[in-house]
Structure formats: structure tokens, C-alpha cells
Tab-separated table of C-alpha atoms in Angstrom:
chain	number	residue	atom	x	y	z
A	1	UNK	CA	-62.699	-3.314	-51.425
A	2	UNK	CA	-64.946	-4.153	-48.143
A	3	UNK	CA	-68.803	-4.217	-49.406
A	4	UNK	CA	-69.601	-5.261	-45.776
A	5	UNK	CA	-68.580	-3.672	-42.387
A	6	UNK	CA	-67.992	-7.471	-41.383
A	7	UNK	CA	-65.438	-7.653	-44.224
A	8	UNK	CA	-63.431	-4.496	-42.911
A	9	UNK	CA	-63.806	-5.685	-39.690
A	10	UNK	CA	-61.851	-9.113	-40.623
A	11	UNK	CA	-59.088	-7.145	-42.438
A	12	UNK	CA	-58.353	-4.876	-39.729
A	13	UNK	CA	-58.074	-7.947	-37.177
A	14	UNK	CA	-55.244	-10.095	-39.605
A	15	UNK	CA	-52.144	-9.703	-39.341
A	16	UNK	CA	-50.710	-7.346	-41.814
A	17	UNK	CA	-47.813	-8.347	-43.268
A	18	UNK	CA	-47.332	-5.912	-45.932
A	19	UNK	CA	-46.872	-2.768	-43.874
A	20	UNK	CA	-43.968	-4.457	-42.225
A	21	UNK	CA	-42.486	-5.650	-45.433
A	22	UNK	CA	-42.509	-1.959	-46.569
A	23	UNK	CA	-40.747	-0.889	-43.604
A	24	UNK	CA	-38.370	-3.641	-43.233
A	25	UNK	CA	-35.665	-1.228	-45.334
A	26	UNK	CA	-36.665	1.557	-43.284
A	27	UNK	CA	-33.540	3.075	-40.320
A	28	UNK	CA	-34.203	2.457	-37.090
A	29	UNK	CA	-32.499	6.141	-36.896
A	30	UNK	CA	-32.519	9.294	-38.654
A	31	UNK	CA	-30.336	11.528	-38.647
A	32	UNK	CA	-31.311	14.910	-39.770
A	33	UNK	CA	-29.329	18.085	-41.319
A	34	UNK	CA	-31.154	21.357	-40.411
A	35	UNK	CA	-30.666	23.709	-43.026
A	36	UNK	CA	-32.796	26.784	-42.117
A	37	UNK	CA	-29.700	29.029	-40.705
A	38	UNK	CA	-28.527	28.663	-44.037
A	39	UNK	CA	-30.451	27.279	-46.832
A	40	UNK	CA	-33.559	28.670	-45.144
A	41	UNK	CA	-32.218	32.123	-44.366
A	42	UNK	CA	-30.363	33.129	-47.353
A	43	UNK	CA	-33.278	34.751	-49.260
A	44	UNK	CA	-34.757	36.253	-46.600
A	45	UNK	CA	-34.774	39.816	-47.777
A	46	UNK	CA	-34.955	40.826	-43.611
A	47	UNK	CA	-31.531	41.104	-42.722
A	48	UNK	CA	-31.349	39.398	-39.175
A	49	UNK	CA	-28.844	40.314	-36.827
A	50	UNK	CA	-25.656	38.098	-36.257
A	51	UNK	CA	-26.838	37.607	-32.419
A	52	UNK	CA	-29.947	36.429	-33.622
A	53	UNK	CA	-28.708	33.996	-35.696
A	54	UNK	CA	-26.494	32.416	-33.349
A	55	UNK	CA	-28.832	31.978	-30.616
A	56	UNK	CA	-31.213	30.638	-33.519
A	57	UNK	CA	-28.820	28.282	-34.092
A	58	UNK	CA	-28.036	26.921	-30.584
A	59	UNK	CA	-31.732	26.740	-30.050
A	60	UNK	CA	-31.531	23.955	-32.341
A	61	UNK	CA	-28.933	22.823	-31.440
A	62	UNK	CA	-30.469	22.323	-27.826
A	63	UNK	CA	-33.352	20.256	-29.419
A	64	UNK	CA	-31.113	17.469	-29.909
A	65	UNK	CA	-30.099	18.086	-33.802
A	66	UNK	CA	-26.808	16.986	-34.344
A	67	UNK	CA	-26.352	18.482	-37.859
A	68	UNK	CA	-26.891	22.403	-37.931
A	69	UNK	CA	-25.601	23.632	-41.514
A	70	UNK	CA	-24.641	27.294	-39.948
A	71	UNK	CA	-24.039	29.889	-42.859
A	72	UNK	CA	-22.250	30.130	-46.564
A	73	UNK	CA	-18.970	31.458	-47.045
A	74	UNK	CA	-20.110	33.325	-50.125
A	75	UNK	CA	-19.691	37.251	-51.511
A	76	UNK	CA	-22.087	39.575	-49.597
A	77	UNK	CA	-22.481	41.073	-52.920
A	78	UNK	CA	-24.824	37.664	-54.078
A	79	UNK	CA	-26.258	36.878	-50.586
A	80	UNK	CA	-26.472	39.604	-48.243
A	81	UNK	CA	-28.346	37.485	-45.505
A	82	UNK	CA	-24.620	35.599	-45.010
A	83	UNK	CA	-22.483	38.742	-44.837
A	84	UNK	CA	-21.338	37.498	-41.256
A	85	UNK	CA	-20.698	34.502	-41.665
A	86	UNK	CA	-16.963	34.653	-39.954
A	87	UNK	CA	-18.586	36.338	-36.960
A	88	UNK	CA	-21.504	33.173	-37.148
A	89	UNK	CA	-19.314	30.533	-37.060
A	90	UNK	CA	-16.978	32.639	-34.505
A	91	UNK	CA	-19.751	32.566	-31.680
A	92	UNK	CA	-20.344	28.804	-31.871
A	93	UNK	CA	-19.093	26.110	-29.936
A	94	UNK	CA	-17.126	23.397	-32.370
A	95	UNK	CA	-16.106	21.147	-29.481
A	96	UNK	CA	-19.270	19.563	-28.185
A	97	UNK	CA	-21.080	16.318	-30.077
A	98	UNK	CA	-22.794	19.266	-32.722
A	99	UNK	CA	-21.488	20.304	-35.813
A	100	UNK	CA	-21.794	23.028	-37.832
A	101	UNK	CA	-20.909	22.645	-41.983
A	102	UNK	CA	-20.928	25.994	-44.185
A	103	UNK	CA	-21.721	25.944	-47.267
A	104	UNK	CA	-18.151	26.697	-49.434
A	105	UNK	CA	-18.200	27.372	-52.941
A	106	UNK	CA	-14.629	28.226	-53.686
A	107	UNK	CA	-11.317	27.651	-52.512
A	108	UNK	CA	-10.763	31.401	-51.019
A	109	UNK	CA	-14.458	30.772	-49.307
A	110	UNK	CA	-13.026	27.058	-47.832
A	111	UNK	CA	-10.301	28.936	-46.485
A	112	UNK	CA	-11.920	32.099	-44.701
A	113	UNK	CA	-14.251	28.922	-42.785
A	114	UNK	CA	-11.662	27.484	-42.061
A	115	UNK	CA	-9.740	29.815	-40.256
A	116	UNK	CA	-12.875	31.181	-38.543
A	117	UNK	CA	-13.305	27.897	-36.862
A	118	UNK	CA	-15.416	25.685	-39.331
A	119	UNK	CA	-14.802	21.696	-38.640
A	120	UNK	CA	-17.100	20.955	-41.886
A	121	UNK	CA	-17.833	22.268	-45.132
A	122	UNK	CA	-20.552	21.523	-47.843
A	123	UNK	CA	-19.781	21.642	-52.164
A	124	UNK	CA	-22.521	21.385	-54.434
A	125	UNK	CA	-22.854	20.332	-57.989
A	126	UNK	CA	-26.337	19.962	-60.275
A	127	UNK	CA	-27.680	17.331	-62.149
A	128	UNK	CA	-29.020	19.794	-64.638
A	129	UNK	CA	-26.553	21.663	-67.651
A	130	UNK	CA	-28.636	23.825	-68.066
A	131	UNK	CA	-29.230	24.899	-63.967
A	132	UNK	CA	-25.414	24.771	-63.976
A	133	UNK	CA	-25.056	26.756	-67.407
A	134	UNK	CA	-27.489	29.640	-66.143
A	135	UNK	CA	-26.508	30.202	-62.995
A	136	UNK	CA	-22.629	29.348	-62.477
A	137	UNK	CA	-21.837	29.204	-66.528
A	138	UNK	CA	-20.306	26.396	-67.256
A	139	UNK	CA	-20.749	22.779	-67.264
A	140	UNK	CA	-21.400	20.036	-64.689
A	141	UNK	CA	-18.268	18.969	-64.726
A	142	UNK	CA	-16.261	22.287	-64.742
A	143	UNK	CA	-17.952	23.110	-61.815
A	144	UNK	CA	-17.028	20.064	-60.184
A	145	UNK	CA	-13.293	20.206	-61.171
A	146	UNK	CA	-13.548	23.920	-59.775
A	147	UNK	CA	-13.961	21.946	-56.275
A	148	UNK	CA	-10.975	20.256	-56.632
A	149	UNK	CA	-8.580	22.888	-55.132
A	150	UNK	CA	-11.530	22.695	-51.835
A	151	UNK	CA	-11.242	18.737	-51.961
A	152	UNK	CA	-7.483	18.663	-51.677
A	153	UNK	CA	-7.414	21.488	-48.997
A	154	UNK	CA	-9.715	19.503	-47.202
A	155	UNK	CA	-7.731	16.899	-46.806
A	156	UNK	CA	-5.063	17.716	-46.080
A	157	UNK	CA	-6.626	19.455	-42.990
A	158	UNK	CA	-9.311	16.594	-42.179
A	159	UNK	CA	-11.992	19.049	-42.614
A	160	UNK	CA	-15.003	16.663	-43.895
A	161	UNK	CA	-16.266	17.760	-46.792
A	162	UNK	CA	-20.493	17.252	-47.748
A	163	UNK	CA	-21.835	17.058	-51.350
A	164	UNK	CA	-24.686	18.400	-53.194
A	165	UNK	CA	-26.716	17.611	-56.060
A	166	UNK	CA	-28.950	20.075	-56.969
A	167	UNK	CA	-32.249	19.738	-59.544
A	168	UNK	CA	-31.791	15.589	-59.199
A	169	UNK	CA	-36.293	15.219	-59.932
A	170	UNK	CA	-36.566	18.810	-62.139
A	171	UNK	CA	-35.058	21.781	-63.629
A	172	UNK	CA	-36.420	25.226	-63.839
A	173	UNK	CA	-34.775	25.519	-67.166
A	174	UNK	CA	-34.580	21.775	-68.596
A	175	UNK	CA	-37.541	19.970	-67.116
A	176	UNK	CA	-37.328	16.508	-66.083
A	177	UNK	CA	-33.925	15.139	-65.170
A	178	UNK	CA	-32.557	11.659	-66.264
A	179	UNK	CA	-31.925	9.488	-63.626
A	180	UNK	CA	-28.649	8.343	-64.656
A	181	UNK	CA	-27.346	11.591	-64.534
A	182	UNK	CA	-28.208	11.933	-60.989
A	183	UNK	CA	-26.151	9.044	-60.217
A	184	UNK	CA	-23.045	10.516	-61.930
A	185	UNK	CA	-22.638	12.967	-60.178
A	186	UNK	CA	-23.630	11.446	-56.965
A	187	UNK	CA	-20.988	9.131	-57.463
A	188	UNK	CA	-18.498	12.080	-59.070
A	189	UNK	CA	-18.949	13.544	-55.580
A	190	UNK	CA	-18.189	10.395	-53.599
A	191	UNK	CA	-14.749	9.740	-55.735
A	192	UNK	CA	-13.769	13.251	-55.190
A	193	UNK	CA	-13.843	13.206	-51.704
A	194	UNK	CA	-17.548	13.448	-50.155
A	195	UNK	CA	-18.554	11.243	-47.139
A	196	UNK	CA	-22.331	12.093	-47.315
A	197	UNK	CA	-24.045	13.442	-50.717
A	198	UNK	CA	-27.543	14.781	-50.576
A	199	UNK	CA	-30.080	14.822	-53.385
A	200	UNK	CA	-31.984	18.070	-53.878
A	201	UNK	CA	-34.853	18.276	-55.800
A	202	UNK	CA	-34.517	22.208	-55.734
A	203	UNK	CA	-37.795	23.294	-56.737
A	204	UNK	CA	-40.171	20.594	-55.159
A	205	UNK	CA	-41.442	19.045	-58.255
A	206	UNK	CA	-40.913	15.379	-57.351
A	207	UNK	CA	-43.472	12.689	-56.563
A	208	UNK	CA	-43.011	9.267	-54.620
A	209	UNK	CA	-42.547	7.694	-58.188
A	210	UNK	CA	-40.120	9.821	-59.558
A	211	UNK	CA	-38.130	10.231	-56.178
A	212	UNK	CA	-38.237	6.166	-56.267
A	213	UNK	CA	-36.455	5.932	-59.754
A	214	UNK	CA	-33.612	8.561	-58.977
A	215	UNK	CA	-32.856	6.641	-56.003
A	216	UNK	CA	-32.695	3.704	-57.745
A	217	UNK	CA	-30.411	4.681	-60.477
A	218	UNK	CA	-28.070	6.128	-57.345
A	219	UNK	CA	-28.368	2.905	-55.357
A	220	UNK	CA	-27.055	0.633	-57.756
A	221	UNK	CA	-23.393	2.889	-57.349
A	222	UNK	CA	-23.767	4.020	-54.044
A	223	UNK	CA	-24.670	2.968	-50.414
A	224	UNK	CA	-27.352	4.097	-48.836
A	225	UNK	CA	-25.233	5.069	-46.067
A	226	UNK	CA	-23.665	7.535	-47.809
A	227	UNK	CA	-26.763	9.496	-49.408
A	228	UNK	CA	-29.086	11.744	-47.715
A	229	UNK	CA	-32.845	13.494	-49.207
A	230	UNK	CA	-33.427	17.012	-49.065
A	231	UNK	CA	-36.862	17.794	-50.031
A	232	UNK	CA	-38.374	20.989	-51.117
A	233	UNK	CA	-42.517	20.996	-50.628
A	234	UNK	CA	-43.417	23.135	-53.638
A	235	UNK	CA	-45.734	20.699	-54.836
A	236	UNK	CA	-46.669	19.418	-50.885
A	237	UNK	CA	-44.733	16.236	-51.951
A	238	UNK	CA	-41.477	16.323	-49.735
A	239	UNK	CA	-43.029	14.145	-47.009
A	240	UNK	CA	-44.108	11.086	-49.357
A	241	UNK	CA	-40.718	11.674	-51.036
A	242	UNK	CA	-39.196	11.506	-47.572
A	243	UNK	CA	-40.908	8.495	-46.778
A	244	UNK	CA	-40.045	6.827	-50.415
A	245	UNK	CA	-36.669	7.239	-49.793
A	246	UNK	CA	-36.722	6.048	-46.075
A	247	UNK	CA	-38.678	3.369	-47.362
A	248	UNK	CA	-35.262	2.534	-49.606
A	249	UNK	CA	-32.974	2.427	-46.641
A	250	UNK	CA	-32.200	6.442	-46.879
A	251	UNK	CA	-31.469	7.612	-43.155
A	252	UNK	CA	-30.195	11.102	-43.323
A	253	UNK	CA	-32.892	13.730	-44.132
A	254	UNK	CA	-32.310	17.714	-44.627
A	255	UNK	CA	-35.158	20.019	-43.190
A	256	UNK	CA	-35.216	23.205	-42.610
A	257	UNK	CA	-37.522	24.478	-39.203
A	258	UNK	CA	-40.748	26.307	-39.730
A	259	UNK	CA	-40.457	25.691	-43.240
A	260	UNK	CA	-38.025	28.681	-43.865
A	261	UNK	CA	-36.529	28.596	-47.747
A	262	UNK	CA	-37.867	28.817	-50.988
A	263	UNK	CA	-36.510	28.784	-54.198
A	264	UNK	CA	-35.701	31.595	-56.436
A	265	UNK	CA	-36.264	29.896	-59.484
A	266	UNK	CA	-39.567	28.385	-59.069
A	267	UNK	CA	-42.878	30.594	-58.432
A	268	UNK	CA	-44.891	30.004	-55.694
A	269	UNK	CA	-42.365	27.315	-53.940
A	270	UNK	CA	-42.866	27.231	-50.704
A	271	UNK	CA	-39.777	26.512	-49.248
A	272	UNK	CA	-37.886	23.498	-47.609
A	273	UNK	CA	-39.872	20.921	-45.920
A	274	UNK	CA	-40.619	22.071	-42.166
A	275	UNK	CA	-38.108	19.895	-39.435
A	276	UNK	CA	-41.031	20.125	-37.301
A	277	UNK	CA	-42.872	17.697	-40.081
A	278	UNK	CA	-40.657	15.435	-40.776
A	279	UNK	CA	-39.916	14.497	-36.936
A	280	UNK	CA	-43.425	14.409	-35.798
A	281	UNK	CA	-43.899	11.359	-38.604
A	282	UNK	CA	-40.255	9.781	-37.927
A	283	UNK	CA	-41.424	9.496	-34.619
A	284	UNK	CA	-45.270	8.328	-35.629
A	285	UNK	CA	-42.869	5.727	-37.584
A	286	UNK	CA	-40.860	4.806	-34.560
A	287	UNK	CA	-37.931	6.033	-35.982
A	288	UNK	CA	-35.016	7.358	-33.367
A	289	UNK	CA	-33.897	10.910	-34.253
A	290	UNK	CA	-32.722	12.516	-31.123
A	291	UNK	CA	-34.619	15.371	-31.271
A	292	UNK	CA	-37.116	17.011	-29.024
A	293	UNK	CA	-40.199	18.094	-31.094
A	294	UNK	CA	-41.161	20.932	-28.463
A	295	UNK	CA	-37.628	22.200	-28.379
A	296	UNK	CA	-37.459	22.037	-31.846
A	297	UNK	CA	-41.003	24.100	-32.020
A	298	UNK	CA	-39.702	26.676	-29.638
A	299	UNK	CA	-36.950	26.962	-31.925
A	300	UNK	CA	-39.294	27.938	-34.828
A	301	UNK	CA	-41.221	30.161	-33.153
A	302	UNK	CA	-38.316	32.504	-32.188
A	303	UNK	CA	-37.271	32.138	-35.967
A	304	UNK	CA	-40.210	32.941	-37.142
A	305	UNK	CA	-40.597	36.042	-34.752
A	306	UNK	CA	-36.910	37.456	-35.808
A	307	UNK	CA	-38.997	37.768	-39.061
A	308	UNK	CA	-42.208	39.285	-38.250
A	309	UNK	CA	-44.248	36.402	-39.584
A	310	UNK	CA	-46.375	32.938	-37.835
A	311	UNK	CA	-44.521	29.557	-38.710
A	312	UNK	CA	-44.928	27.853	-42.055
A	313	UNK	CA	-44.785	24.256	-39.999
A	314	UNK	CA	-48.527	23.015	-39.457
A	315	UNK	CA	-47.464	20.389	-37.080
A	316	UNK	CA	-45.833	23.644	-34.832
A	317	UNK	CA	-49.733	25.600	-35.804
A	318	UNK	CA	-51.210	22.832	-34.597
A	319	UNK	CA	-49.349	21.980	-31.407
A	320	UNK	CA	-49.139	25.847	-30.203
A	321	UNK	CA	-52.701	26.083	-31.144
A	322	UNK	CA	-53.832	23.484	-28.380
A	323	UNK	CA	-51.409	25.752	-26.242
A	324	UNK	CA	-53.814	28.254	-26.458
């Protein structure tokens, strides 16, 4: 492209309009949803104690997140790592400007949050049959109408209510996923109740390309406003997916700190995409998110030593590294 240094030279001095095209769509602000007390911790075989999970939790908290998804209200017997989840959500503070959705699966689950103090819960549906067949048995849309009796609950105590779409760029089971299903039940989601749905792609096979064409099948039903990302990096792809989707006016993001998660149905994934990550290039971007990255790194690091193992976030390696 530049067979002389004098021809570089003259690009980098014009005025480049194309990089501010691209980011024309782009939020000025972010919001993001940490998921690591939940998503992040469930299948960690370590069982942490409930102490240490709170103050894990108000760590981040104190970094500035506004969004701190807090535990699942589901049987011990599937997920031991959420056992306490009434004592969890017990020893947090649900009056100041955080909040703190759980993760609800059923009715009897909505209700036990509920009464333990929970002003937010989270549903979740998948964009695959055959995810939904293997691991809940039954359809897409029986699970859905199993939410229904959690939707009208909801309601009718103003509890806001968060969706989930699960396998939206792959499936374990099915392989690539249509982008028009996405959509439905994106949009199944919104009609039943949802203010914010966010599009998993569970086992981190996307790419920018395929995470372009989901969103685009979604974005000709839905707002942007009302969607949010959440990115596994299986495939080290979750920040150019991230920055597709910003790039498409998406401006809530899920993350999980020191890349804590994984999934169980895809070998070698290697969890959620580290908070630390995606906030060190929002702000390269110049994109508000409230969050202070050195809080947010402390907040890692005492993770990360509950477990007995160094963070998975390079941008935290890195930073503590000069530290040294």
C-alpha cells in the first residue's frame, strides 16, 4: 500500500475520515454488567466462602460498576458454588446507585430472591433447539413460556426483569446458528417483559463477521438501546466482537473480571472476556464507563487469590507487572 516512506508519511498527515465514520455509531458511554460473581464463579469447583464473595462483590462495586450480576437462585444440587445465594444477596446494600440482578430460572427461584432482598432478576432463553433440548429438555419456546409465571410476578412487584439468549453465533450441539432465530427470541424476550436482552455467544466461537450479521438480523426488530453483548473469548475473539457491536450502536457490554468463567460445553474455552480488557480499550476509545481500571484490577487480584491462581486478564498482568 505505501512503496515509499514519503507515501506513508502523506497518509498519516491527512485527515482520516474513515476512522471517524466507523465510530460515528459508537456510545459515548458504556455501561457494563459484571458477571464474574455469578457467571464467572459458578463452575469454580473451589467452593468460596459467602464472606468472600460479598466483599468480592463490593470491591467491584467500589470501582465504579454499576451492574454487578450477584448470584443464581438455582438448586445447590446443579451448582454448588451458589448454595448461598439468600445469605449473598442478604449482605448487600440494595439502596445505593448499584444493583445487583440474580440469575432466576423458575418461579419458586424468583420468589426466594425476592424475599431475600433482590431489586432485579435475569431469565434466559437459547437460540439453539438443540442447546435447549439437551440441557433443559424441551423446546425454545417451552422454556420461554416456563418464564411466564416469573414475568407476571415481576410485575406485579416492579422487580425488572433481564433477558438472555444463549448460543446466538454457535452451538455445541447444532453448529452455526441462523440469524433470524436470534432475533426471535430477542424480540420474544422484549414482548414478554425484558427491558435489556443480552446476546451470548456461549462458547466463544464468533468472529467480527458473524457477530455483525446476528446483530443485524436483531437490529432491524429491536433498538439498540435495549440489547447488550456478552462475549466469551474461546477463540480470543470477544474484543473484536465487542468492538463490532459497539461499532453498531451496542452500549451495554457483559464482562466478567480476571477473566473468571468458562464454559462447560466447549473444551478448552477460556472463559468470559476479562472486565479489565474491555475497559482499558473503552477508554483507549474514549468511551465513558465509570469505572476505575485500578480499582477494578485490585478487584481481580483478590478474586483471583480466593482461588489460589494469577489473573487470566493480561491488561491486570501487565499493569501489576510494571508494579513490580
Amino acid at each position: 500500500m505505501f512503496p515509499t516512506l514519503g507515501g506513508l508519511r502523506r497518509w498519516l498527515s491527512r485527515p482520516h475520515s474513515s476512522f471517524a465514520s466507523v465510530c460515528k455509531n459508537m456510545p459515548t458511554k458504556v455501561k457494563i454488567v459484571e458477571v464474574g460473581p455469578r457467571d464467572g464463579l459458578q463452575n469454580e469447583r473451589l467452593l468460596l466462602p459467602t464472606a468472600t464473595k460479598i466483599e468480592f462483590i463490593q470491591r467491584l462495586a467500589a470501582s465504579g460498576l454499576r451492574s454487578v450480576e450477584a448470584t443464581s437462585f438455582v438448586s445447590p444440587k446443579w451448582v454448588p458454588q451458589m448454595a448461598d445465594h439468600v445469605e449473598v444477596v442478604r449482605g448487600l446494600d440494595h439502596t445505593g446507585p448499584v444493583t445487583f440482578p440474580v440469575l432466576t430460572p423458575n418461579l419458586k427461584g424468583y420468589q426466594a430472591a425476592v424475599e431475600a432482598g433482590a431489586k432485579e432478576v435475569a431469565i434466559f432463553g437459547a437460540a439453539s433447539e438443540a442447546f435447549s433440548k439437551k440441557n433443559i429438555n424441551c423446546s425454545i419456546d417451552e422454556s420461554l413460556d416456563r418464564f411466564q409465571d416469573v414475568m407476571d410476578a415481576a410485575r406485579r412487584n416492579g422487580t425488572r426483569v433481564r433477558g438472555y439468549v444463549s448460543c446466538v453465533l454457535g452451538c455445541p450441539y447444532q453448529g452455526p446458528i441462523a440469524p433470524s432465530e436470534v432475533a426471535r427470541v430477542a424480540v420474544r424476550l422484549h414482548q414478554m417483559g425484558c427491558y435489556e436482552i443480552s446476546l451470548g455467544d456461549t462458547i466463544g466461537v464468533g468472529t467480527p463477521g458473524s457477530m455483525g450479521r446476528m446483530l443485524s438480523a436483531v437490529l432491524q426488530q429491536l433498538d439498540p438501546s435495549v440489547l447488550a453483548v456478552h462475549c466469551h473469548d474461546t477463540y480470543g475473539q470477544a474484543l473484536a466482537n465487542i468492538l463490532a457491536a459497539l461499532q453498531m450502536g451496542i452500549g451495554v457490554v457483559d464482562a466478567a473480571v480476571a477473566g473468571l468463567g468458562g464454559c462447560p460445553y466447549a473444551r478448552g474455552a477460556s472463559g468470559n472476556v476479562a472486565t479489565e480488557e474491555v475497559v482499558y480499550m473503552l477508554h483507549g476509545l474514549g468511551i465513558e464507563t465509570g469505572v476505575d481500571l485500578a480499582a477494578l484490577i485490585d478487584a481481580g487480584t483478590f478474586i483471583s487469590a480466593a482461588l489460589g491462581r494469577p489473573t487470566s486478564s493480561r491488561v491486570a498482568a501487565a499493569i501489576m507487572a510494571k508494579k513490580r
